[in-house]
Short mmCIF file of C-alpha atoms and ligand atoms in Angstrom, two decimals:
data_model
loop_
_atom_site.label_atom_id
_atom_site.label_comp_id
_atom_site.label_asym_id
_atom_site.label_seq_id
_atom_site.Cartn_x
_atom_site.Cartn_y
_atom_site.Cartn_z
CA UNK A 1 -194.07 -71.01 113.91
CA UNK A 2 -190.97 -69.23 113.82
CA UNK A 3 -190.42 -65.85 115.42
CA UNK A 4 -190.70 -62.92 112.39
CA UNK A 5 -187.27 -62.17 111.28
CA UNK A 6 -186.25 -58.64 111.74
CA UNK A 7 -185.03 -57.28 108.57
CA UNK A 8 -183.94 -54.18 107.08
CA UNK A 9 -183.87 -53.65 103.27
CA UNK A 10 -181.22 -51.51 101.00
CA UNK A 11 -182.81 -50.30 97.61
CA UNK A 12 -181.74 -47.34 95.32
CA UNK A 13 -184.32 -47.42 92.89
CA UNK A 14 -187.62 -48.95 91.43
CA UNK A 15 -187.97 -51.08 94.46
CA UNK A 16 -189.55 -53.80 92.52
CA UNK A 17 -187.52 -56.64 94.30
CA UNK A 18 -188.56 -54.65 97.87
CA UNK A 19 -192.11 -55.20 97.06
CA UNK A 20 -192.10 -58.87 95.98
CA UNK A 21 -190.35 -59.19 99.33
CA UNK A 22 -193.66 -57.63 101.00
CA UNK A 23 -195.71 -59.18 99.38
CA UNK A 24 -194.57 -62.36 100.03
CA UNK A 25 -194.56 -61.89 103.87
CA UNK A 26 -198.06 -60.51 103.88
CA UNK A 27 -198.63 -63.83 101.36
CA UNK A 28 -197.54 -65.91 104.56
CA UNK A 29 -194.42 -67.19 102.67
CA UNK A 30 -192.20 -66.01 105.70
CA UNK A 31 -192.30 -64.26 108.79
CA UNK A 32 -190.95 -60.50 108.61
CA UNK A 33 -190.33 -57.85 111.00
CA UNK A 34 -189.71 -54.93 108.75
CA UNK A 35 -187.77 -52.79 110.78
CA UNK A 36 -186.83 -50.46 107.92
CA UNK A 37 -185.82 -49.89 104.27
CA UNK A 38 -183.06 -47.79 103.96
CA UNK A 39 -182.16 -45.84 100.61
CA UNK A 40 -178.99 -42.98 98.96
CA UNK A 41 -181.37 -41.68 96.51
CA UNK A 42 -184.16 -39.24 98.22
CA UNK A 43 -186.83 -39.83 96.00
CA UNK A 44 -186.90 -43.67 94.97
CA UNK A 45 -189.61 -45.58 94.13
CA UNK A 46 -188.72 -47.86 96.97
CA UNK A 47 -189.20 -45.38 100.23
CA UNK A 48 -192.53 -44.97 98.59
CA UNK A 49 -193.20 -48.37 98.67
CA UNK A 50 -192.05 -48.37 101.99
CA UNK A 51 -194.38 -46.11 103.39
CA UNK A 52 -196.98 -47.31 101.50
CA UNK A 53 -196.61 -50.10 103.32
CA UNK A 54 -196.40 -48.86 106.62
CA UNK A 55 -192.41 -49.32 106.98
CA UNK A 56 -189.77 -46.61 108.46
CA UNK A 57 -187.83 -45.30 105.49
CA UNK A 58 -184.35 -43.84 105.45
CA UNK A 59 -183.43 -41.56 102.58
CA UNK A 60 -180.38 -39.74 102.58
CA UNK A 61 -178.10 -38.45 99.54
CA UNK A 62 -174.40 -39.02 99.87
CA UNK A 63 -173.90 -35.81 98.34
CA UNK A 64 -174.51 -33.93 101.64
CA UNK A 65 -171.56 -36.13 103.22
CA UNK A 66 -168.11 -35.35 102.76
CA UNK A 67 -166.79 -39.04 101.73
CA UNK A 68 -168.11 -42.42 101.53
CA UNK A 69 -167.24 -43.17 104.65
CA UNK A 70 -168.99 -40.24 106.46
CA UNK A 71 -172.30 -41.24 104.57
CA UNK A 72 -171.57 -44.98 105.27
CA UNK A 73 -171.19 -44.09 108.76
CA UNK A 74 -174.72 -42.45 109.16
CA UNK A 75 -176.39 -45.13 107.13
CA UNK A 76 -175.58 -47.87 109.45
CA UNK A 77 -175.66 -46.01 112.29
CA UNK A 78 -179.53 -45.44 111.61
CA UNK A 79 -179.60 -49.60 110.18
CA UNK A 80 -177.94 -50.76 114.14
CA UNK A 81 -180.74 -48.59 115.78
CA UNK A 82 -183.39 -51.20 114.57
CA UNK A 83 -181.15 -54.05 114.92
CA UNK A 84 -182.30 -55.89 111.84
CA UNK A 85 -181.29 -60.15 111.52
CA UNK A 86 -180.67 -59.43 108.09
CA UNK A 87 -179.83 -56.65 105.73
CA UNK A 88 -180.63 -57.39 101.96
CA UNK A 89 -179.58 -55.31 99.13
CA UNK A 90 -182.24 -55.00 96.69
CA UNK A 91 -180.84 -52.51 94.22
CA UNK A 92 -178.87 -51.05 96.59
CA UNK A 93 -176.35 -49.32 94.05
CA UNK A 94 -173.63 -48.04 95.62
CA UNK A 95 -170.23 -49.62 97.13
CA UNK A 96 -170.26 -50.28 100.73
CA UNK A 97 -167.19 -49.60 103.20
CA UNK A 98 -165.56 -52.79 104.24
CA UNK A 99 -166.10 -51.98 107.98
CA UNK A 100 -169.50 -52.58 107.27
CA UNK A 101 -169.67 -55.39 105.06
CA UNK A 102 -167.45 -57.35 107.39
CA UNK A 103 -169.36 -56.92 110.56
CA UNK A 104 -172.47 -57.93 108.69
CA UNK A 105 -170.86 -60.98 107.19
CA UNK A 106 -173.29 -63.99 107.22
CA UNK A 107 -176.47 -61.30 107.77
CA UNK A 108 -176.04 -59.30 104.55
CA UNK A 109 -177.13 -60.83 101.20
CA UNK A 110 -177.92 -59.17 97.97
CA UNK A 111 -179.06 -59.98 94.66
CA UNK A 112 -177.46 -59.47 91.61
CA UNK A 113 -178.69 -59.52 87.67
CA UNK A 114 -176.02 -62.45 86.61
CA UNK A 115 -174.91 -66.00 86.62
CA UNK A 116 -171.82 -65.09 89.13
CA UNK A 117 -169.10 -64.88 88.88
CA UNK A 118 -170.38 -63.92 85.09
CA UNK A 119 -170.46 -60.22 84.93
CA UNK A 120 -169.89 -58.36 88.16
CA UNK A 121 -170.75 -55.01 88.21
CA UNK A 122 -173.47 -52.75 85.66
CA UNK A 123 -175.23 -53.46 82.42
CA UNK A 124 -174.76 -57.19 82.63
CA UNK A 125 -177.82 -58.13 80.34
CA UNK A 126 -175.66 -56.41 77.12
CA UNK A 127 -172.79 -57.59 78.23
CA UNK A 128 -174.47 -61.22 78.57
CA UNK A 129 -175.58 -61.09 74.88
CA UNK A 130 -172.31 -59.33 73.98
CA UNK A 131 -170.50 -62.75 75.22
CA UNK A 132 -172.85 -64.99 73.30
CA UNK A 133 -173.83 -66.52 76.28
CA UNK A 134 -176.48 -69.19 76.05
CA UNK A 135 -178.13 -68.89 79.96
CA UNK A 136 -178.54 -65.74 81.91
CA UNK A 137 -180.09 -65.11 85.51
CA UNK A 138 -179.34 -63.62 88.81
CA UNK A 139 -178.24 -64.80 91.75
CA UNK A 140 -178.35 -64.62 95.73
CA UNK A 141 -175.39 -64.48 97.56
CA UNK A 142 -173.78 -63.56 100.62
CA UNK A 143 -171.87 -60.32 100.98
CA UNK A 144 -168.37 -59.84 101.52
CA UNK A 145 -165.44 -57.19 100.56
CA UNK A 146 -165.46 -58.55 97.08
CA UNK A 147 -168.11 -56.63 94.83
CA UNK A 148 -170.90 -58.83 93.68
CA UNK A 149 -167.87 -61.65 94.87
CA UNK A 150 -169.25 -63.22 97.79
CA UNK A 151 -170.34 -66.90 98.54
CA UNK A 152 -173.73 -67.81 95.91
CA UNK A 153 -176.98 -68.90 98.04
CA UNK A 154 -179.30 -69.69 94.86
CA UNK A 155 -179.17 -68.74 91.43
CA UNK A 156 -181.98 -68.10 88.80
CA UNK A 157 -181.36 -69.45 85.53
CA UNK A 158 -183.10 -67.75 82.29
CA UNK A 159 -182.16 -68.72 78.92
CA UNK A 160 -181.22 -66.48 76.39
CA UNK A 161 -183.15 -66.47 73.27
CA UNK A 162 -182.59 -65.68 69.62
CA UNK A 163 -182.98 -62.00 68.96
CA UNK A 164 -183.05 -61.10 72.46
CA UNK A 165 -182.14 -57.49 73.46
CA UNK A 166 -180.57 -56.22 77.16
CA UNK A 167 -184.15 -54.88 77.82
CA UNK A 168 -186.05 -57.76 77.05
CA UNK A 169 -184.02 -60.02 78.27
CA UNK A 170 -183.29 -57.97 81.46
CA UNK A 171 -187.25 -58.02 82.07
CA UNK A 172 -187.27 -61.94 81.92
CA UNK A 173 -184.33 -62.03 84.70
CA UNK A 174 -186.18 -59.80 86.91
CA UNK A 175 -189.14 -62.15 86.94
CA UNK A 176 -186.91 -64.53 88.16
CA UNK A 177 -185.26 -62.39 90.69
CA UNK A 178 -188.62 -61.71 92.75
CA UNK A 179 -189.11 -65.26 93.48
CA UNK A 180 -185.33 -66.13 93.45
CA UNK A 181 -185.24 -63.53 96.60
CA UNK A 182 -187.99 -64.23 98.28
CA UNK A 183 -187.44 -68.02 98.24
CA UNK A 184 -183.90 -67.21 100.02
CA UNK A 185 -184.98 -64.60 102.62
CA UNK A 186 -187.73 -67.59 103.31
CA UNK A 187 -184.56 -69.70 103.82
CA UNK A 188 -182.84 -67.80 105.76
CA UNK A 189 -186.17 -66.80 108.00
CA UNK A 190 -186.55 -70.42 108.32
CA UNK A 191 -183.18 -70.73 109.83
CA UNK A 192 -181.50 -72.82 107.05
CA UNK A 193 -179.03 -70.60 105.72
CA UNK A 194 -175.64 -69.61 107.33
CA UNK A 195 -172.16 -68.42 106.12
CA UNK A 196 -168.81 -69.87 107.17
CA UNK A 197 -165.32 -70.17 106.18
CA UNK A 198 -165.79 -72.76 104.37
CA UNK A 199 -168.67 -71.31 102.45
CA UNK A 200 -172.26 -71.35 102.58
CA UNK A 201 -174.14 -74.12 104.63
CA UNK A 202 -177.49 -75.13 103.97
CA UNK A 203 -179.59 -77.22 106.74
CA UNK A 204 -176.12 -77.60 108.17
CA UNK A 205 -174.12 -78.97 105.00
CA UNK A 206 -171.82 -77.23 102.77
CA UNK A 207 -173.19 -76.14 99.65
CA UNK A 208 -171.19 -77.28 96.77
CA UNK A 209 -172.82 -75.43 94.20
CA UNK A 210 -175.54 -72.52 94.78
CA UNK A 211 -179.00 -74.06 95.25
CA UNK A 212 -181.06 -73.23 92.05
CA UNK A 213 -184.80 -71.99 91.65
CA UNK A 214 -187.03 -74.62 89.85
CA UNK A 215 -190.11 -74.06 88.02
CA UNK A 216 -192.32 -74.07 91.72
CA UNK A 217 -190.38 -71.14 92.58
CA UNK A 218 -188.92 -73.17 95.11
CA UNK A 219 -184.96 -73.63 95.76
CA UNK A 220 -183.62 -77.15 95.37
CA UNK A 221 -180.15 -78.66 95.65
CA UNK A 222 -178.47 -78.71 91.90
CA UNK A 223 -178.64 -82.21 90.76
C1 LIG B 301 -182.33 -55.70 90.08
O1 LIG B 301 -182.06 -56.11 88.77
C2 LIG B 301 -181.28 -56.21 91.03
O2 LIG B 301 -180.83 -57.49 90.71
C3 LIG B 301 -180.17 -55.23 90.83
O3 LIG B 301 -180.83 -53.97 90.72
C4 LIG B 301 -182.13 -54.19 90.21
C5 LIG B 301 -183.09 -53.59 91.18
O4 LIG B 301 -184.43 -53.62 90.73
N1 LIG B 301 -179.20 -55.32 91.89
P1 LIG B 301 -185.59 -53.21 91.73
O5 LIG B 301 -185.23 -51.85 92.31
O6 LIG B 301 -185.70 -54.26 92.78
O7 LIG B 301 -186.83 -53.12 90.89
#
């Protein structure tokens, strides 16, 4: 048995990705140390869930900082205290300062509501259906300076159907995104997962293409 993972979770909001994450770990899918979930919005669904489940939770609002950088500052300040493995970004909705993001390279992942490197950035379900596009998703990937940029892990894929709105088909992608996350924090629990220059290396080998959630909620190597 491997030794828990310490990790730290980033959420803004509903926390719904957070919890799938919990329960997973308390499901005996991976080994967690939850050594905190840390949030910029006082009041979101995920601290709840948080202490709810026994977890330290950081809330602070930028607003009482001067500048990103100040707020940044505290926020990972309070994240080194607990010395987390990995940090994942679970509707964590606000731009971190490169400082950060590039002495967390390889230990900082987050997941994002897209096929990247279709649609970066907000409201990518409309904007999705807006391109015509025949397959949607999300996808896992490592995080560097480059917003929703960085290496893919695993991907999600969810086709688009006829008639399909940016609500609908935005709940459809976020079924996919609980086990799509879980199945790559057990991954990189598992020791499997690690980022180089080259890219992302699975057991070892460079990934060529992101590795791609089947049916079985399991990830497996594109074909
Ligand atoms: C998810 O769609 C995630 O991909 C995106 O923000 C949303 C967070 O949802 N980055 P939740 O807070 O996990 O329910």
């Amino acid at each position: 048995m491997t030794a828990p993972l310490r990790i730290a979770v980033l959420a803004s909001g509903r926390g719904s990705n957070l919890q799938a994450l919990l329960d997973a770990a308390r499901a005996g899918r991976f080994a967690a140390d939850w050594v905190g979930v840390f949030s910029d919005r006082p009041g979101a669904r995920a601290s709840e869930r948080a202490r709810a489940a026994g977890i330290p939770a950081w809330s602070q609002s930028p607003v009482e900082y001067p500048d990103r950088a100040a707020f940044d500052t505290a926020l990972f300040a309070a994240i080194e205290r607990v010395q987390p493995q990995l940090i994942v970004l679970a509707g964590y909705m606000r731009i971190l300062s490169d400082e950060h993001v590039r002495r967390w390279r390889g230990r900082m992942i987050n997941i994002h509501p897209s096929l990247l490197p279709r649609h970066p950035g907000l409201r990518t379900h409309a904007r999705a259906l807006a391109a015509g596009d025949a397959e949607h998703g999300a996808t896992v990937h490592f995080v560097t300076e480059e917003l929703d940029g960085g290496p893919p892990i695993a991907r999600a894929v969810v086709p688009v159907q006829d008639g399909d709105t940016p609500e609908a088909l935005a709940r459809r992608v976020l079924a996919r995104e609980h086990p799509l996350l879980v199945a790559s924090v057990a991954e990189f629990a598992a020791g499997r997962l690690a980022l180089d220059d080259a890219g992302v290396l699975h057991d070892g080998a460079l990934l060529a293409s992101p590795l791609q959630l089947g049916d079985d909620d399991r990830l497996h190597r594109a074909a």
